[in-house]
XYZ file of C-alpha atoms in Angstrom:
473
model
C -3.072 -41.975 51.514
C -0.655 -43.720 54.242
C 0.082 -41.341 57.374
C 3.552 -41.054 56.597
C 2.820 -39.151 53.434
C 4.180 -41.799 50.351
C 2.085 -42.705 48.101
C 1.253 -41.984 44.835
C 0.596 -38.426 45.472
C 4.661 -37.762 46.259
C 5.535 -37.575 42.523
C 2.408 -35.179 41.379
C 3.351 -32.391 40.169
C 1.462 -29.271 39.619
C 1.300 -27.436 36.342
C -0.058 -23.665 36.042
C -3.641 -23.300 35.086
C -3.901 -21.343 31.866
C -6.841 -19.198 32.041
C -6.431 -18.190 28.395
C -9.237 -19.564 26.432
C -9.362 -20.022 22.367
C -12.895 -19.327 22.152
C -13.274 -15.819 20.266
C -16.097 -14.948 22.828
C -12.970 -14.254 25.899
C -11.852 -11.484 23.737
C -13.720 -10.015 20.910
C -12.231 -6.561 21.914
C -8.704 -7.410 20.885
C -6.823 -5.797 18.197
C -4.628 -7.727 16.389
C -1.379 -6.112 15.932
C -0.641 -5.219 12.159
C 3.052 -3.947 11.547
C 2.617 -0.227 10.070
C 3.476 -0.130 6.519
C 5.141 2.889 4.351
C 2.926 4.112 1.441
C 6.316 4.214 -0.646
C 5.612 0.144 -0.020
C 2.243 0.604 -2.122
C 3.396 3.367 -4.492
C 1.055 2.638 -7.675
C 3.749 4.353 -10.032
C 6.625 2.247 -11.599
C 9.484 3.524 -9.494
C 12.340 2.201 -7.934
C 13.010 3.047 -3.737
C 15.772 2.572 -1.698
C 16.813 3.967 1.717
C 13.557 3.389 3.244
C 12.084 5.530 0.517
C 14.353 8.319 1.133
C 15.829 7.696 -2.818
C 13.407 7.740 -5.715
C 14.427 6.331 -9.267
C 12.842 5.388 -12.184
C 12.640 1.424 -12.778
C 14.999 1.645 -16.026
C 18.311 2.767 -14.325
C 21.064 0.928 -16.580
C 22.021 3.914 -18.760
C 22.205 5.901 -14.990
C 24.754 3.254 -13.681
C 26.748 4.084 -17.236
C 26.807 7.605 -16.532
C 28.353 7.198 -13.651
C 31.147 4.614 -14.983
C 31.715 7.342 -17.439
C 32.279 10.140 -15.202
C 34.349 7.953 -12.082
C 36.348 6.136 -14.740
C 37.390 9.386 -16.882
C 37.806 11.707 -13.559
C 39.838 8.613 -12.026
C 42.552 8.252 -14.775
C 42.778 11.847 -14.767
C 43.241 12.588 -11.329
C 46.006 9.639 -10.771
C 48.058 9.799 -14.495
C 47.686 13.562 -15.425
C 47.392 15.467 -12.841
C 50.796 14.734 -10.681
C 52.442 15.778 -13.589
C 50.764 18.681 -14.080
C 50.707 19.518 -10.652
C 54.013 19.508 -11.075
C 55.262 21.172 -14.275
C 52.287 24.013 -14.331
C 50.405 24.299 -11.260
C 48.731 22.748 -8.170
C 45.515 24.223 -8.973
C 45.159 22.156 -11.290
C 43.743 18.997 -9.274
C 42.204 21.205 -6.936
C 39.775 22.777 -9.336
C 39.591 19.391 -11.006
C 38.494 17.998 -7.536
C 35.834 20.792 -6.828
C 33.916 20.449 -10.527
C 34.060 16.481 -9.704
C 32.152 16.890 -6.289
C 29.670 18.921 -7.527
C 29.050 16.881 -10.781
C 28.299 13.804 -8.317
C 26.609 15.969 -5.997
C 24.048 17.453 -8.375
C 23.979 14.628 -10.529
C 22.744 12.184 -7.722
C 20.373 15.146 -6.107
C 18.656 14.806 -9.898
C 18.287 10.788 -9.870
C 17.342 10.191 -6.143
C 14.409 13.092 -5.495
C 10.898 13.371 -5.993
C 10.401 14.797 -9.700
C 7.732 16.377 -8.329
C 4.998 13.271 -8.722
C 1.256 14.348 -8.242
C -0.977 11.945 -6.052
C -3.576 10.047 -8.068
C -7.230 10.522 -7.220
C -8.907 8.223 -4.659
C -11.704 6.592 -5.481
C -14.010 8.806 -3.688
C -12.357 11.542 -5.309
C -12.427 9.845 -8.653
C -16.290 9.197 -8.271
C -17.021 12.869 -7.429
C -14.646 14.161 -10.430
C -16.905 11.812 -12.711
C -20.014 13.041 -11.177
C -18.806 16.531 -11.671
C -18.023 15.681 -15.102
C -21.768 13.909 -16.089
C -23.230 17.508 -14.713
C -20.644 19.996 -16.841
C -21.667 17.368 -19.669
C -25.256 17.786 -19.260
C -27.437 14.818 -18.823
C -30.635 17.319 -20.057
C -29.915 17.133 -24.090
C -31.361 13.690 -25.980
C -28.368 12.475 -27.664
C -25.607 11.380 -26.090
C -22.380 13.496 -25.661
C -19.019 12.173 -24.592
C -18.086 13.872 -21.193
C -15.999 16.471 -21.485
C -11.932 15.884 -20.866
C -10.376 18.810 -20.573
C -10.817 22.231 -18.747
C -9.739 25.783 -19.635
C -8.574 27.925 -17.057
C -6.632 31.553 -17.885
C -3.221 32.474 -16.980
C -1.610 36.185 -17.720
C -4.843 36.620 -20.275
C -3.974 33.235 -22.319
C -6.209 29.888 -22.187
C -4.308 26.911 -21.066
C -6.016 23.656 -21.115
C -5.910 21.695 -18.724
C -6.233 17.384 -19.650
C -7.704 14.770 -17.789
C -5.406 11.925 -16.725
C -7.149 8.340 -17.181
C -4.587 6.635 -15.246
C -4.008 9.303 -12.235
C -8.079 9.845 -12.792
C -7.495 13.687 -12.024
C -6.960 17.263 -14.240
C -3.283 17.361 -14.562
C -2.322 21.480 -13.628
C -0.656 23.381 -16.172
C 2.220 22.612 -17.433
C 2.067 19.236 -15.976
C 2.094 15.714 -18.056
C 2.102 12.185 -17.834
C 5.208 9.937 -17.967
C 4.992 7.016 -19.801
C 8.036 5.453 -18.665
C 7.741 6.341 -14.587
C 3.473 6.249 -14.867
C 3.459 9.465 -13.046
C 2.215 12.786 -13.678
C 4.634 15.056 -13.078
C 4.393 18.383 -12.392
C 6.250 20.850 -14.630
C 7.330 17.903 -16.963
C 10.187 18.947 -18.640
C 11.265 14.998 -20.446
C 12.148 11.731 -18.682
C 16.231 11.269 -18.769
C 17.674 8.093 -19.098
C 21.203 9.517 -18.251
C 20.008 10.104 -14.608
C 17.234 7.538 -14.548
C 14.531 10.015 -13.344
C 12.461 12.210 -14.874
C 13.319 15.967 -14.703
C 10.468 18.040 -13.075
C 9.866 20.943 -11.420
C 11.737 19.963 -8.245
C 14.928 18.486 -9.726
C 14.887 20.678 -12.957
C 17.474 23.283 -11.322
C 19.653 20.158 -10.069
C 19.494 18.987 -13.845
C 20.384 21.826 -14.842
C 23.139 22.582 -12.576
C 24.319 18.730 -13.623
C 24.953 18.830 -17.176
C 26.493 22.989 -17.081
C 29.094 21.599 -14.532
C 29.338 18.543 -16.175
C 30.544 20.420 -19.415
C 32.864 22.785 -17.540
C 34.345 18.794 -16.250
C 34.327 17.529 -19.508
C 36.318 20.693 -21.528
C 38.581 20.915 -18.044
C 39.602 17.341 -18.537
C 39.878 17.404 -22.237
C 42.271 20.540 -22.482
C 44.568 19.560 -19.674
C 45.032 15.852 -20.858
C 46.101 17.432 -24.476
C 48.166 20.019 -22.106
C 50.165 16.704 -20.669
C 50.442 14.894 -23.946
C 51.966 18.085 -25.442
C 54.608 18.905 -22.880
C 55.873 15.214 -23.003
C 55.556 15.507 -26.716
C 58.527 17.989 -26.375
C 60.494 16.088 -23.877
C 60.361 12.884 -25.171
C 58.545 13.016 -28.439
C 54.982 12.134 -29.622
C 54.805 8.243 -29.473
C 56.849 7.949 -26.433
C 54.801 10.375 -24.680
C 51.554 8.376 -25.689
C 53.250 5.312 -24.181
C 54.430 6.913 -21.212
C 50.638 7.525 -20.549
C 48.221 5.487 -21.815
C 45.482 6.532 -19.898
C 45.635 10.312 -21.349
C 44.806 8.469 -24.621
C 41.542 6.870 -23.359
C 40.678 10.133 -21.443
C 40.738 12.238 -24.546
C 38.741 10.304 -26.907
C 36.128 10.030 -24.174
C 36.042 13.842 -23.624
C 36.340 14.327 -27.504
C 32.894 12.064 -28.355
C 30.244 13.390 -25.072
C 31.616 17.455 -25.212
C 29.904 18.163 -28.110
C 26.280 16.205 -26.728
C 27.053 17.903 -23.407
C 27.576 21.499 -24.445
C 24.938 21.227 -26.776
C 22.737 19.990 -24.260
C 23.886 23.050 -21.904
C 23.509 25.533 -24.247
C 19.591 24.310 -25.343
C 18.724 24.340 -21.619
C 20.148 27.722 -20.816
C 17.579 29.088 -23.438
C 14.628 27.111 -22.163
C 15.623 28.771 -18.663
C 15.918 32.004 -20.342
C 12.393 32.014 -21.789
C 10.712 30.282 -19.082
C 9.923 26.570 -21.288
C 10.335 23.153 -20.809
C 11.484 21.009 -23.279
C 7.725 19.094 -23.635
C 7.023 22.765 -24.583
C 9.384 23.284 -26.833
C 9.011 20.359 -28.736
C 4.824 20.872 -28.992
C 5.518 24.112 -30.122
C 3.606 25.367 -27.431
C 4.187 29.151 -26.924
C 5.704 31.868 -28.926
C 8.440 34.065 -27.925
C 6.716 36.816 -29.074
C 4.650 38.980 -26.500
C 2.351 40.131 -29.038
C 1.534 36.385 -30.842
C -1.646 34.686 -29.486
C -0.049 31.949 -28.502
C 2.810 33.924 -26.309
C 4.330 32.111 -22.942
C 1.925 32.944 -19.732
C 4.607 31.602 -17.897
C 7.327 33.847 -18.744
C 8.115 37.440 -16.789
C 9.764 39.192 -19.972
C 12.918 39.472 -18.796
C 16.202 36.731 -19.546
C 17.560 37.779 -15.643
C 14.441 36.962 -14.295
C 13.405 33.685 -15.430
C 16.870 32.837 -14.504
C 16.508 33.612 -11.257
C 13.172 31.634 -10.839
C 13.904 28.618 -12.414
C 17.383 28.228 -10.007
C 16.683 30.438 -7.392
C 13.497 30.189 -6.328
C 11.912 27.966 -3.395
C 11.625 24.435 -4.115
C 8.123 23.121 -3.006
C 7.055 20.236 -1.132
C 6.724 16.428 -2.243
C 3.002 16.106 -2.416
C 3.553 12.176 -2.205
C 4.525 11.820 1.342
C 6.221 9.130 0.073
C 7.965 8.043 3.770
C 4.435 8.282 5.734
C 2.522 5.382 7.168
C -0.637 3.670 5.728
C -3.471 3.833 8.566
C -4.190 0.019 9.209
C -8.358 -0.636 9.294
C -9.540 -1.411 12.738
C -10.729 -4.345 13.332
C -14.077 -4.748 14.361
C -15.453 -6.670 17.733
C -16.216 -9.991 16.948
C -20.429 -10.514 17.209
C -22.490 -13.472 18.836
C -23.190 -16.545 17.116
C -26.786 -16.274 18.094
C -29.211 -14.753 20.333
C -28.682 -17.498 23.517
C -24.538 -17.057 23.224
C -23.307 -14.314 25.177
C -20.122 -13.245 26.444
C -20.459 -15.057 29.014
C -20.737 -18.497 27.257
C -18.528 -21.289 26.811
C -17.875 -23.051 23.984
C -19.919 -25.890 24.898
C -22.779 -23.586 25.120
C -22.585 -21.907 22.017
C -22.092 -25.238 20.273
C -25.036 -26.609 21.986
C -27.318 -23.907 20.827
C -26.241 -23.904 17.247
C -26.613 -27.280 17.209
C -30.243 -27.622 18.656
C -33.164 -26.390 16.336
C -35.596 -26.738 19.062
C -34.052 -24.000 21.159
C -33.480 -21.448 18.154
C -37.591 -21.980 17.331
C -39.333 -22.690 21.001
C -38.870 -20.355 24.058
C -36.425 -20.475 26.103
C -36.549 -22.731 29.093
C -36.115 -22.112 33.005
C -35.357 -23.804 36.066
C -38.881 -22.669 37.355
C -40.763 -23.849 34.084
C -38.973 -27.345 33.805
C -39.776 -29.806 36.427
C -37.571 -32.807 36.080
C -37.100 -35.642 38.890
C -33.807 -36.848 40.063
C -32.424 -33.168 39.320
C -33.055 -30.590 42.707
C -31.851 -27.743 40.450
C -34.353 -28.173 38.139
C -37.176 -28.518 40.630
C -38.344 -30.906 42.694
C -39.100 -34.042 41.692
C -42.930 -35.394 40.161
C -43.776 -38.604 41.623
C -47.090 -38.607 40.344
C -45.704 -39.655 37.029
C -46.747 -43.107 36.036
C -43.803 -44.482 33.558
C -44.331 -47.447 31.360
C -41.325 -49.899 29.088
C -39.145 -48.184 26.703
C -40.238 -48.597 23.443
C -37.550 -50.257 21.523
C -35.020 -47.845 19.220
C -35.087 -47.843 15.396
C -31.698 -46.719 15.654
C -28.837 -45.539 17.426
C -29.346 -41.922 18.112
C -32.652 -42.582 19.198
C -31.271 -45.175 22.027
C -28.607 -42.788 23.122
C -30.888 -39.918 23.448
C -33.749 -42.520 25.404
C -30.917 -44.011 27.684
C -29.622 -40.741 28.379
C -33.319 -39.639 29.206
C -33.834 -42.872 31.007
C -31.337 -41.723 33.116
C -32.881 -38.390 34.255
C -36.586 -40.241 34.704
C -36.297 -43.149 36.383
C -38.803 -45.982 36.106
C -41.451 -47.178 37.912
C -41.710 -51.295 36.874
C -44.963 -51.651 39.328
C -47.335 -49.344 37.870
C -47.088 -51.156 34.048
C -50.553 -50.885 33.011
C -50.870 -47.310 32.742
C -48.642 -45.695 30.455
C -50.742 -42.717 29.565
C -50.850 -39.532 31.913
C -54.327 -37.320 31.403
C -53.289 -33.885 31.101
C -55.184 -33.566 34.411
C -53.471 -35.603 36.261
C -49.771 -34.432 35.137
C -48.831 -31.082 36.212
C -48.295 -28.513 33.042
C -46.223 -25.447 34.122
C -46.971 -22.655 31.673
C -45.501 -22.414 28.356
C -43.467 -25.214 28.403
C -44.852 -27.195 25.761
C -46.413 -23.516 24.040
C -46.423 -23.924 20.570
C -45.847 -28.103 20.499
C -48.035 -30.343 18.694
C -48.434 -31.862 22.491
C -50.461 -28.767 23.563
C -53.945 -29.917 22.124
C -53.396 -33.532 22.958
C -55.061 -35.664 25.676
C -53.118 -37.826 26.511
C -48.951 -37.491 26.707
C -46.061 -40.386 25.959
C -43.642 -39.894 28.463
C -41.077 -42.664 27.774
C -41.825 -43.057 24.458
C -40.911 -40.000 22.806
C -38.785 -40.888 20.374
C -41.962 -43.347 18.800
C -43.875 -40.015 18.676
C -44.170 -38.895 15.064
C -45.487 -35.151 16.320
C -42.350 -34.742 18.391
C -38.843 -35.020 16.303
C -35.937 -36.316 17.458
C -33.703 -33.281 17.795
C -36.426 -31.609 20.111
C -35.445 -34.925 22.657
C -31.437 -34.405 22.071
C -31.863 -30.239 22.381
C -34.068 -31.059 25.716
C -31.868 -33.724 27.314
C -28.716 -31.076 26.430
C -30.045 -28.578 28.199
C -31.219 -30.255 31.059
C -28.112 -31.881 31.495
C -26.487 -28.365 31.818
């Protein structure tokens, strides 16, 4: 470079070393970073979430989206055509108790559709294999014939047998009064039926909210149907009974409405406030399940005798848990530290290595070789150099390989042009470290080929590419 300091070396520029290698050997410790995933993500039932799982639906939810048209849609032409004038000509109460059934219609109507049911887990397999295990020994394997396993268990509640089924889907014994819904795939715990109206089924965490739902709902629907027939009457006698339809058109739509879903509402009320009464669900009912009767075999476990007190329970009492844990987070595997190729790559090694040693049979068969056991001339790191060897002509290639692996060994042992007439080395005469050539062909022989390896039939080609590779490390 000139003194002044131009030159070539005035436009390098340096570039930052990246000691990050690709090899999986630099890091076989590292955890690859998985993003956690909610199990309401995996949920093996056919539901419907929103919010982050915080709402649960069913997957059908049409006739749920027409309920609420319904309800907005009536409430909404009453509030804004009837109620100013009967705010007006009767009392302001009027909207005000209208307003405070509407709110709790929505409210309890939307606590039914986005809850938890109350959905039981399904089995995991470990716990499905041990149910079916427990199963084959309550079946007993000792008898000759075959028997079908048993499906069904019998537990006693307040002196009456309940059975209790086997779920093939869930793979568990559903409790009692528990059943399987076809439409949601669940079992759910105190089924009472799946509703299309809310688009959920009704179980025995939502059941009170249900029930709560369609009694306010009919106190909406008669509330809005009398006072709608209140405000076509009065303007009846003001301005007679066509004029006062066309004066409000939307009292019209209102009432026919109200007139069609009061009787399917009320009646709806009025069957749940006996189920409440006697303790039943409506799966019950319909089966045929339990008597009324205290003194019938078939009488209701479930029921504490009294009409107060099964009220009180079935909208009073605690609500339990979701036993779905539907918002949790799945528990990613860990992955596990990547293992050596083989036995000679480490940790340590580079790539080069490691593709070296996979790539040479000889050093996956022979033992390993050392500095100390390989003595190689022209190579001080290897040992010192044998000048005692007597090196004869290269023996011409057959092919390619073989004259890049002989001109790359030609290049390691140098020859010796003046002593031509001796070719041959007696193993007397060239030194032998111990175990280098244990377990060759070459051990037993007399005499040892030097140059010539490759023209060696006993020695195979690879063994002369895996030695030159190594050496040349």
């Amino acid at each position: 470079m000139p003194p002044g300091g131009g030159g070539p070396m005035k436009d390098c520029e340096y570039s930052q070393i990246s000691t990050h290698s690709s090899s999986p050997m630099e890091s076989p410790h590292k955890k690859k970073k998985i993003a956690a995933r909610r199990k309401w993500e995996v949920f093996p039932g056919r539901n419907k979430f929103f919010c982050n799982g915080r709402i649960m639906m069913a997957r059908q939810t049409g006739v749920f989206y027409l309920t609420l048209i319904l309800i907005l849609v009536t409430s909404g032409l009453f509030f804004a055509f009837d109620c100013p004038y009967l705010a007006v000509k009767i009392t302001p109460a009027i909207p005000v108790v209208g307003g405070i059934l509407f709110f709790f219609v929505m409210g309890t109507l939307l606590r039914t559709s986005f809850s938890d049911p109350g959905v039981l887990p399904r089995a995991t397999p470990d716990e499905a294999a041990d149910l079916e295990r427990q199963i084959d020994i309550a079946n007993g394997t000792s008898s000759g014939g075959y028997r079908p396993p048993p499906r069904t268990k019998e537990v006693i509640i307040n002196g009456q047998t309940v059975k209790l089924k086997y779920c093939f889907t869930c793979k568990i014994f559903r409790p009692p009064r528990a059943s399987h819904c076809s439409l949601c795939d669940n079992c759910v715990e105190r089924f009472d039926h799946h509703c299309p109206w809310v688009g959920n089924c009704v179980g025995k965490r939502n059941y009170r909210f249900f029930y709560m739902f369609i009694l306010s709902l009919s106190f909406l629907t008669v509330f809005i149907f009398a006072f709608v027939i209140t405000h076509v009457i009065l303007r009846s006698q003001q301005t007679g009974f066509l004029n006062a339809l066309k004066d409000s058109p939307a009292s019209v739509l209102e009432a026919v409405v109200c007139f069609f879903s009061v009787w399917s509402i009320v009646g709806l009320s009025g069957f749940h406030t006996y189920l409440i009464s006697s303790n039943q669900t409506t799966n019950e009912d319909i089966k045929g399940s339990w008597s009324n009767k205290r003194g019938k075999e078939n009488y209701n476990p479930y029921s504490y005798g009294n009409i107060f007190t099964n009220c009180c329970v079935a909208l009073c009492g605690p609500i339990s848990p979701s036993l779905i844990d539907r918002r949790g987070y799945i528990q990613p595997d860990t992955p596990q530290p990547a293992a050596p190729s083989n036995g000679i790559a480490a940790y340590g090694a580079t790539q080069s290595q490691s593709d070296m040693a996979a790539a040479t049979p000889l050093l996956q068969s022979e033992p390993s070789l050392t500095s100390d056991e390989l003595h190689l001339p022209g190579k001080p790191g290897l040992g010192t150099p044998c000048t005692s060897l007597t090196l004869g002509q290269p023996t011409p290639p057959s092919s390619m390989p073989n004259l890049a692996a002989e001109a790359a060994l030609t290049d390691i042992l140098p020859l010796k042009e003046e002593h031509v007439g001796h070719q041959f080395l007696t193993p007397e005469e060239a030194p032998s470290p111990p175990r280098m050539l244990a377990g060759s062909p070459l051990a037993h022989s007399r005499t040892m080929h030097v140059l010539g390896l490759a023209s060696q039939d006993s020695l195979h080609e690879d063994s002369v590419r895996g030695l030159v590779k190594l050496s040349s490390v």
